[in-house]
Amino acid sequence: MASINSRAGKLYIDFRYFGKRCREMTLLEDTKPNRKRLENFVTKLEAEISLGTFHYEKYFPNSKKLGEFQSLELIKETNSHHDASMSFDNFGKLWITEKKPEWRASQIQNVEDIFRIYLNPFFGKMAVNCIKKSLIMKFRGQLVENGNDGKPLSASRINHIMTPLRMVINEASERFEFESPWKNIKPLTVPKSDIQPFDLDEVMQILDNVRTDFKPYYTVRFFTGLRTGEIDGLPWKNVDFQRRQIIINQAIVNGEIGATKTQGSNRLVQMNQLVYDALLAQKTISYGKSEFVFCSKNGSPLNHRNITKRVWYPLLRYLELEKRNPYQTRHTCATLWLAAGESPEWIASQLGHSSSKMLFTVYSRFVPNLTRQDGSALDKVLKEKGLL
């Protein structure tokens, strides 16, 4: 039974929902007219709870309890729709709620954006069991033509949008026992990644001309292969000067510190002399000022978009080098290690790859001697044996 009470001269409603006690404050002064007004509100609230049609968000859209009860309401709605007539929108919300413990905050945001911008406007009100293959193909066709805002989308982006759609539909078909329409729908062909590493002369040209306060930053990027989120989220506690190692176990994405890209990305990165000296130089700048090795003037983590716009691209223009995104520092590091003859297995471990396969697939064309494309390796052996 709900009740109307007062605290600090303001009225609040006290009731139970899903067996939990709820107290929701109002902005109403404790007066007889306002209590009468709330009585009507409470009567309607109790009636909807009894009928099973109550939705917390409808009554208390700004409540701190909203997330907790939205999940319970979705589960209840799922259990009550054994005929698979649950809307795509509602089942998608439930699916995201269930998957959140498995995902990083950035991934959750990415998936929620895909539903909000692309999936729900097209499929939202449809019952999940009414979504046919023809509708899926029509949806993808629209993405190919003009995306959601009239701009063309890349094949990679379209595949990223289609992935949660496939997962939701297949999960719904298994849960509600209907045949999944997702049959023989293959991902679009994605062109190979645009790998544009710098050569060693270009690297040294960049480091000789970059702003002094950013020279340690780009030195570490070029000679460790750290991802942007890994270097921007690197804390001083993870820099071991004694062992000459950098511990990678976190990254910053969209301003939030979280786990690295994959479990295999957690690793120990060895410092060469250039990296060691760069970190010692950086220590005089930021150690004690911030927990992060590389930080802004107020000690907060770097904003990589701002740094790219204000430091990286202007430097490339000044040096008349082809415009390339900062991630090419990672590709550069990989090709330099390969060209120097380092073990592919060691390089893979330093980059946080699970195997060396990607090195040969992605980088081998930049290092002809590694793949023996010139045939010189066999000639050398034959000469040593006196066969040539």
Short mmCIF file of C-alpha atoms in Angstrom, two decimals:
data_model
loop_
_atom_site.label_atom_id
_atom_site.label_comp_id
_atom_site.label_asym_id
_atom_site.label_seq_id
_atom_site.Cartn_x
_atom_site.Cartn_y
_atom_site.Cartn_z
CA MET A 1 0.00 0.00 0.00
CA ALA A 2 1.54 3.29 -1.09
CA SER A 3 1.62 6.23 1.30
CA ILE A 4 2.25 9.95 1.07
CA ASN A 5 4.74 11.38 3.54
CA SER A 6 6.66 14.57 4.16
CA ARG A 7 10.35 15.37 4.52
CA ALA A 8 11.77 18.85 4.99
CA GLY A 9 8.41 20.30 4.00
CA LYS A 10 8.26 18.39 0.70
CA LEU A 11 5.99 15.45 -0.09
CA TYR A 12 7.27 12.06 -1.16
CA ILE A 13 5.65 8.78 -2.16
CA ASP A 14 6.51 5.56 -0.31
CA PHE A 15 5.58 2.30 -2.08
CA ARG A 16 6.84 -1.18 -2.97
CA TYR A 17 7.67 -2.44 -6.45
CA PHE A 18 9.09 -5.87 -7.29
CA GLY A 19 9.22 -6.43 -3.53
CA LYS A 20 11.52 -3.44 -3.02
CA ARG A 21 10.78 -0.33 -1.04
CA CYS A 22 10.76 2.86 -3.10
CA ARG A 23 10.70 6.45 -1.93
CA GLU A 24 10.36 9.12 -4.57
CA MET A 25 10.53 12.80 -3.63
CA THR A 26 8.35 15.42 -5.26
CA LEU A 27 8.71 19.20 -5.50
CA LEU A 28 5.29 19.70 -3.89
CA GLU A 29 4.93 21.54 -0.60
CA ASP A 30 3.17 19.64 2.19
CA THR A 31 -0.31 21.17 1.84
CA LYS A 32 -3.79 19.64 1.74
CA PRO A 33 -4.36 20.45 -1.97
CA ASN A 34 -1.03 18.90 -2.87
CA ARG A 35 -1.73 15.76 -0.81
CA LYS A 36 -5.09 15.44 -2.59
CA ARG A 37 -3.34 15.81 -5.90
CA LEU A 38 -0.87 13.08 -5.00
CA GLU A 39 -3.63 10.76 -3.81
CA ASN A 40 -5.00 10.59 -7.35
CA PHE A 41 -1.48 10.00 -8.66
CA VAL A 42 -0.88 7.19 -6.14
CA THR A 43 -4.23 5.54 -6.91
CA LYS A 44 -3.30 5.31 -10.57
CA LEU A 45 0.21 4.10 -9.71
CA GLU A 46 -1.10 1.28 -7.50
CA ALA A 47 -3.63 0.24 -10.12
CA GLU A 48 -0.97 -0.12 -12.81
CA ILE A 49 1.30 -2.07 -10.47
CA SER A 50 -1.59 -4.46 -9.75
CA LEU A 51 -2.38 -4.86 -13.46
CA GLY A 52 1.28 -5.37 -14.38
CA THR A 53 1.29 -2.35 -16.70
CA PHE A 54 3.36 -0.04 -14.47
CA HIS A 55 6.59 1.33 -15.95
CA TYR A 56 8.93 3.16 -13.58
CA GLU A 57 10.24 5.50 -16.27
CA LYS A 58 6.75 6.76 -17.06
CA TYR A 59 6.16 7.93 -13.47
CA PHE A 60 9.70 8.77 -12.34
CA PRO A 61 11.84 9.50 -15.44
CA ASN A 62 14.69 11.05 -13.41
CA SER A 63 14.81 8.47 -10.62
CA LYS A 64 18.12 6.92 -9.58
CA LYS A 65 16.31 3.58 -9.39
CA LEU A 66 15.31 3.73 -13.04
CA GLY A 67 18.05 1.46 -14.39
CA GLU A 68 17.40 -1.22 -11.78
CA PHE A 69 13.68 -1.44 -12.51
CA GLN A 70 13.99 -1.13 -16.28
CA SER A 71 15.96 -4.39 -16.29
CA LEU A 72 13.35 -6.15 -14.12
CA GLU A 73 10.51 -4.84 -16.29
CA LEU A 74 12.20 -6.08 -19.45
CA ILE A 75 12.75 -9.52 -17.96
CA LYS A 76 9.11 -9.63 -16.88
CA GLU A 77 7.95 -8.60 -20.33
CA THR A 78 10.17 -11.23 -21.96
CA ASN A 79 8.74 -13.98 -19.75
CA SER A 80 5.21 -12.91 -20.56
CA HIS A 81 5.74 -13.03 -24.35
CA HIS A 82 6.14 -16.72 -25.08
CA ASP A 83 4.63 -16.15 -28.53
CA ALA A 84 7.74 -14.18 -29.54
CA SER A 85 5.65 -11.07 -30.18
CA MET A 86 8.00 -8.91 -28.10
CA SER A 87 9.10 -5.83 -30.02
CA PHE A 88 12.62 -5.63 -31.40
CA ASP A 89 13.14 -2.43 -29.40
CA ASN A 90 12.28 -4.04 -26.06
CA PHE A 91 14.13 -7.28 -26.71
CA GLY A 92 17.16 -5.25 -27.79
CA LYS A 93 17.11 -3.37 -24.47
CA LEU A 94 16.94 -6.65 -22.57
CA TRP A 95 19.76 -8.14 -24.63
CA ILE A 96 22.02 -5.13 -24.01
CA THR A 97 21.25 -5.28 -20.28
CA GLU A 98 22.24 -8.94 -20.18
CA LYS A 99 25.45 -8.35 -22.18
CA LYS A 100 26.68 -5.34 -20.21
CA PRO A 101 28.73 -7.38 -17.69
CA GLU A 102 30.77 -8.73 -20.63
CA TRP A 103 31.52 -5.38 -22.26
CA ARG A 104 33.65 -2.32 -21.65
CA ALA A 105 31.88 1.01 -21.20
CA SER A 106 32.98 2.14 -24.67
CA GLN A 107 31.51 -0.99 -26.26
CA ILE A 108 28.23 -0.53 -24.41
CA GLN A 109 28.01 3.04 -25.68
CA ASN A 110 28.86 1.94 -29.21
CA VAL A 111 26.16 -0.76 -29.27
CA GLU A 112 23.53 1.52 -27.71
CA ASP A 113 24.31 4.13 -30.38
CA ILE A 114 23.90 1.54 -33.15
CA PHE A 115 20.45 0.63 -31.81
CA ARG A 116 19.41 4.25 -31.34
CA ILE A 117 20.67 5.57 -34.69
CA TYR A 118 20.20 2.62 -37.05
CA LEU A 119 18.38 -0.46 -35.76
CA ASN A 120 15.44 0.87 -33.73
CA PRO A 121 14.26 3.41 -36.34
CA PHE A 122 13.91 0.54 -38.83
CA PHE A 123 13.01 -2.54 -36.73
CA GLY A 124 11.99 -1.03 -33.36
CA LYS A 125 8.23 -1.66 -33.31
CA MET A 126 8.34 -4.97 -35.19
CA ALA A 127 7.85 -8.23 -33.29
CA VAL A 128 11.16 -10.06 -33.31
CA ASN A 129 9.62 -13.15 -34.88
CA CYS A 130 8.24 -11.09 -37.77
CA ILE A 131 11.63 -9.91 -39.00
CA LYS A 132 12.32 -11.74 -42.24
CA LYS A 133 15.47 -12.08 -44.32
CA SER A 134 14.03 -9.77 -46.96
CA LEU A 135 13.71 -6.98 -44.35
CA ILE A 136 17.26 -7.53 -43.17
CA MET A 137 18.57 -7.29 -46.72
CA LYS A 138 16.46 -4.20 -47.37
CA PHE A 139 17.90 -2.57 -44.24
CA ARG A 140 21.46 -3.35 -45.28
CA GLY A 141 20.72 -2.07 -48.77
CA GLN A 142 19.65 1.27 -47.34
CA LEU A 143 22.88 1.48 -45.35
CA VAL A 144 24.88 0.80 -48.49
CA GLU A 145 23.04 3.54 -50.36
CA ASN A 146 23.08 6.41 -47.90
CA GLY A 147 23.49 5.34 -44.27
CA ASN A 148 21.26 7.09 -41.77
CA ASP A 149 22.08 10.73 -42.50
CA GLY A 150 22.54 10.68 -46.25
CA LYS A 151 26.28 10.02 -46.11
CA PRO A 152 27.76 6.78 -47.48
CA LEU A 153 28.98 4.25 -44.91
CA SER A 154 32.08 2.11 -45.29
CA ALA A 155 31.76 -1.67 -45.59
CA SER A 156 33.46 -2.00 -42.23
CA ARG A 157 30.95 0.34 -40.55
CA ILE A 158 28.00 -1.49 -42.12
CA ASN A 159 29.36 -4.82 -40.84
CA HIS A 160 29.66 -3.32 -37.35
CA ILE A 161 26.01 -2.22 -37.50
CA MET A 162 24.85 -5.61 -38.76
CA THR A 163 26.70 -7.57 -36.04
CA PRO A 164 24.43 -6.66 -33.06
CA LEU A 165 21.40 -7.09 -35.35
CA ARG A 166 22.51 -10.64 -36.13
CA MET A 167 23.23 -11.42 -32.47
CA VAL A 168 19.85 -10.11 -31.27
CA ILE A 169 17.84 -11.93 -33.92
CA ASN A 170 19.66 -15.22 -33.37
CA GLU A 171 19.28 -14.90 -29.59
CA ALA A 172 15.57 -14.17 -29.94
CA SER A 173 15.06 -17.15 -32.27
CA GLU A 174 16.75 -19.46 -29.81
CA ARG A 175 14.91 -18.07 -26.79
CA PHE A 176 11.46 -17.98 -28.39
CA GLU A 177 11.98 -21.08 -30.53
CA PHE A 178 11.38 -19.74 -34.01
CA GLU A 179 13.56 -20.20 -37.10
CA SER A 180 16.17 -17.50 -37.46
CA PRO A 181 15.98 -15.55 -40.72
CA TRP A 182 19.73 -14.97 -40.61
CA LYS A 183 20.78 -17.49 -43.25
CA ASN A 184 23.55 -17.04 -45.80
CA ILE A 185 23.90 -13.33 -45.01
CA LYS A 186 27.61 -12.77 -45.34
CA PRO A 187 29.53 -9.69 -44.17
CA LEU A 188 30.47 -7.17 -46.83
CA THR A 189 34.01 -7.42 -48.14
CA VAL A 190 36.21 -4.95 -46.32
CA PRO A 191 39.32 -3.56 -48.05
CA LYS A 192 42.59 -4.31 -46.31
CA SER A 193 43.58 -1.87 -43.59
CA ASP A 194 45.41 1.19 -44.82
CA ILE A 195 48.89 0.56 -43.43
CA GLN A 196 51.17 3.53 -44.04
CA PRO A 197 54.18 3.23 -41.74
CA PHE A 198 56.91 5.84 -41.63
CA ASP A 199 60.46 4.85 -42.49
CA LEU A 200 63.21 5.39 -39.92
CA ASP A 201 64.41 8.64 -41.52
CA GLU A 202 60.89 10.06 -41.32
CA VAL A 203 60.56 8.97 -37.69
CA MET A 204 63.75 10.78 -36.74
CA GLN A 205 62.65 13.83 -38.74
CA ILE A 206 59.41 13.92 -36.76
CA LEU A 207 61.14 13.51 -33.40
CA ASP A 208 63.71 16.20 -34.25
CA ASN A 209 61.00 18.72 -35.07
CA VAL A 210 58.09 17.97 -32.75
CA ARG A 211 57.33 20.30 -29.85
CA THR A 212 59.78 19.64 -27.02
CA ASP A 213 57.03 18.79 -24.54
CA PHE A 214 55.69 16.10 -26.88
CA LYS A 215 58.99 14.54 -27.96
CA PRO A 216 58.91 11.89 -25.17
CA TYR A 217 55.29 11.06 -26.04
CA TYR A 218 55.95 10.38 -29.71
CA THR A 219 59.25 8.65 -29.00
CA VAL A 220 57.42 6.14 -26.81
CA ARG A 221 54.67 5.72 -29.42
CA PHE A 222 57.11 5.08 -32.27
CA PHE A 223 59.33 2.61 -30.40
CA THR A 224 56.83 0.63 -28.29
CA GLY A 225 53.84 0.33 -30.63
CA LEU A 226 51.40 1.23 -27.83
CA ARG A 227 47.85 1.91 -28.91
CA THR A 228 46.49 5.42 -28.36
CA GLY A 229 44.29 4.39 -25.42
CA GLU A 230 47.18 2.47 -23.85
CA ILE A 231 49.71 5.30 -23.90
CA ASP A 232 47.18 8.00 -22.97
CA GLY A 233 45.99 5.88 -20.02
CA LEU A 234 49.49 4.81 -18.91
CA PRO A 235 50.03 5.48 -15.17
CA TRP A 236 53.45 6.03 -13.61
CA LYS A 237 52.94 2.98 -11.38
CA ASN A 238 53.13 0.83 -14.53
CA VAL A 239 56.55 2.12 -15.55
CA ASP A 240 59.36 -0.05 -14.13
CA PHE A 241 62.66 1.70 -14.76
CA GLN A 242 64.63 -0.96 -12.91
CA ARG A 243 63.46 -3.80 -15.16
CA ARG A 244 63.04 -1.47 -18.14
CA GLN A 245 59.47 -2.60 -18.65
CA ILE A 246 56.12 -0.94 -19.25
CA ILE A 247 53.13 -2.80 -17.81
CA ILE A 248 50.08 -2.58 -20.06
CA ASN A 249 46.89 -3.55 -18.23
CA GLN A 250 44.54 -0.60 -18.85
CA ALA A 251 43.52 1.90 -21.50
CA ILE A 252 41.51 5.08 -21.69
CA VAL A 253 38.59 5.21 -24.11
CA ASN A 254 36.18 8.14 -24.37
CA GLY A 255 37.68 9.62 -21.23
CA GLU A 256 37.17 6.50 -19.10
CA ILE A 257 39.86 4.17 -17.78
CA GLY A 258 39.05 0.53 -18.46
CA ALA A 259 40.44 -2.76 -19.63
CA THR A 260 42.70 -3.10 -22.66
CA LYS A 261 41.29 -3.97 -26.10
CA THR A 262 41.48 -7.73 -25.49
CA GLN A 263 42.72 -10.00 -22.71
CA GLY A 264 45.80 -10.71 -24.82
CA SER A 265 46.57 -6.99 -24.89
CA ASN A 266 47.74 -7.15 -21.26
CA ARG A 267 51.49 -7.46 -21.56
CA LEU A 268 54.98 -6.33 -20.57
CA VAL A 269 56.61 -4.02 -23.11
CA GLN A 270 60.39 -3.77 -23.11
CA MET A 271 62.05 -0.34 -23.16
CA ASN A 272 64.86 0.22 -25.63
CA GLN A 273 67.33 3.00 -24.81
CA LEU A 274 65.36 5.67 -26.68
CA VAL A 275 62.17 4.81 -24.78
CA TYR A 276 64.01 4.61 -21.46
CA ASP A 277 65.57 8.06 -21.98
CA ALA A 278 62.23 9.52 -23.16
CA LEU A 279 60.42 8.31 -20.03
CA LEU A 280 63.18 9.68 -17.80
CA ALA A 281 62.77 13.05 -19.54
CA GLN A 282 59.00 12.86 -19.11
CA LYS A 283 59.46 12.09 -15.43
CA THR A 284 60.83 15.59 -14.89
CA ILE A 285 57.68 17.00 -16.49
CA SER A 286 54.74 15.08 -15.05
CA TYR A 287 55.87 12.80 -12.22
CA GLY A 288 54.15 13.88 -9.01
CA LYS A 289 51.88 16.19 -10.97
CA SER A 290 49.62 13.43 -12.26
CA GLU A 291 49.12 9.68 -11.97
CA PHE A 292 49.43 9.58 -15.76
CA VAL A 293 52.78 9.60 -17.55
CA PHE A 294 51.48 11.85 -20.31
CA CYS A 295 48.91 14.40 -19.21
CA SER A 296 47.47 17.85 -19.78
CA LYS A 297 48.53 20.92 -17.83
CA ASN A 298 45.96 20.19 -15.10
CA GLY A 299 47.11 16.58 -14.72
CA SER A 300 44.19 14.96 -16.53
CA PRO A 301 44.70 12.38 -19.29
CA LEU A 302 45.45 13.66 -22.78
CA ASN A 303 42.58 14.21 -25.20
CA HIS A 304 43.88 12.35 -28.24
CA ARG A 305 41.61 14.18 -30.70
CA ASN A 306 42.87 17.53 -29.46
CA ILE A 307 46.53 16.42 -29.60
CA THR A 308 46.08 15.03 -33.10
CA LYS A 309 44.49 18.25 -34.32
CA ARG A 310 46.88 20.68 -32.60
CA VAL A 311 50.21 18.84 -32.63
CA TRP A 312 50.32 15.81 -34.93
CA TYR A 313 48.73 17.02 -38.18
CA PRO A 314 50.32 20.49 -38.11
CA LEU A 315 53.73 18.81 -37.68
CA LEU A 316 53.20 16.54 -40.69
CA ARG A 317 52.16 19.55 -42.78
CA TYR A 318 55.23 21.46 -41.65
CA LEU A 319 57.51 18.56 -42.62
CA GLU A 320 55.59 18.05 -45.89
CA LEU A 321 54.91 14.43 -45.00
CA GLU A 322 51.81 12.64 -46.21
CA LYS A 323 48.91 13.02 -43.77
CA ARG A 324 48.54 9.86 -41.68
CA ASN A 325 46.66 9.22 -38.45
CA PRO A 326 48.67 8.75 -35.23
CA TYR A 327 47.88 5.00 -35.17
CA GLN A 328 50.51 4.67 -37.91
CA THR A 329 53.11 5.01 -35.14
CA ARG A 330 52.11 1.49 -34.05
CA HIS A 331 52.42 0.15 -37.59
CA THR A 332 55.77 1.91 -37.90
CA CYS A 333 57.07 0.22 -34.77
CA ALA A 334 56.03 -3.20 -36.08
CA THR A 335 57.76 -2.73 -39.44
CA LEU A 336 60.93 -1.36 -37.84
CA TRP A 337 61.15 -4.38 -35.53
CA LEU A 338 60.57 -6.75 -38.45
CA ALA A 339 63.14 -5.01 -40.64
CA ALA A 340 65.66 -5.22 -37.80
CA GLY A 341 65.21 -8.99 -37.68
CA GLU A 342 63.48 -9.30 -34.31
CA SER A 343 61.65 -12.56 -33.64
CA PRO A 344 58.06 -12.40 -34.96
CA GLU A 345 56.84 -14.16 -31.80
CA TRP A 346 58.54 -11.52 -29.64
CA ILE A 347 57.11 -8.70 -31.75
CA ALA A 348 53.61 -10.19 -31.47
CA SER A 349 53.94 -10.33 -27.68
CA GLN A 350 55.12 -6.71 -27.54
CA LEU A 351 52.18 -5.54 -29.65
CA GLY A 352 49.66 -7.60 -27.70
CA HIS A 353 48.78 -9.98 -30.55
CA SER A 354 47.80 -13.55 -29.76
CA SER A 355 50.04 -14.92 -32.53
CA SER A 356 52.54 -13.80 -35.16
CA LYS A 357 50.12 -14.56 -38.02
CA MET A 358 48.90 -10.98 -38.25
CA LEU A 359 52.47 -9.71 -38.64
CA PHE A 360 52.99 -11.67 -41.84
CA THR A 361 49.49 -10.91 -43.12
CA VAL A 362 49.61 -7.17 -42.53
CA TYR A 363 53.24 -6.07 -42.49
CA SER A 364 55.29 -8.46 -44.61
CA ARG A 365 54.96 -6.40 -47.81
CA PHE A 366 56.90 -3.60 -46.11
CA VAL A 367 59.85 -5.88 -45.31
CA PRO A 368 60.88 -7.82 -48.45
CA ASN A 369 63.84 -9.58 -46.81
CA LEU A 370 61.59 -10.99 -44.09
CA THR A 371 59.44 -12.82 -46.64
CA ARG A 372 62.41 -13.62 -48.89
CA GLN A 373 60.71 -12.06 -51.88
CA ASP A 374 64.08 -11.34 -53.47
CA GLY A 375 65.34 -14.93 -53.24
CA SER A 376 68.63 -13.79 -51.68
CA ALA A 377 68.37 -16.00 -48.61
CA LEU A 378 68.55 -19.27 -50.58
CA ASP A 379 71.31 -17.91 -52.81
CA LYS A 380 73.35 -17.13 -49.69
CA VAL A 381 72.95 -20.68 -48.35
CA LEU A 382 73.87 -22.22 -51.72
CA LYS A 383 76.97 -20.06 -51.95
CA GLU A 384 78.05 -21.10 -48.47
CA LYS A 385 77.72 -24.75 -49.54
CA GLY A 386 79.79 -24.08 -52.68
CA LEU A 387 76.85 -24.84 -54.95
CA LEU A 388 76.87 -21.49 -56.69
#
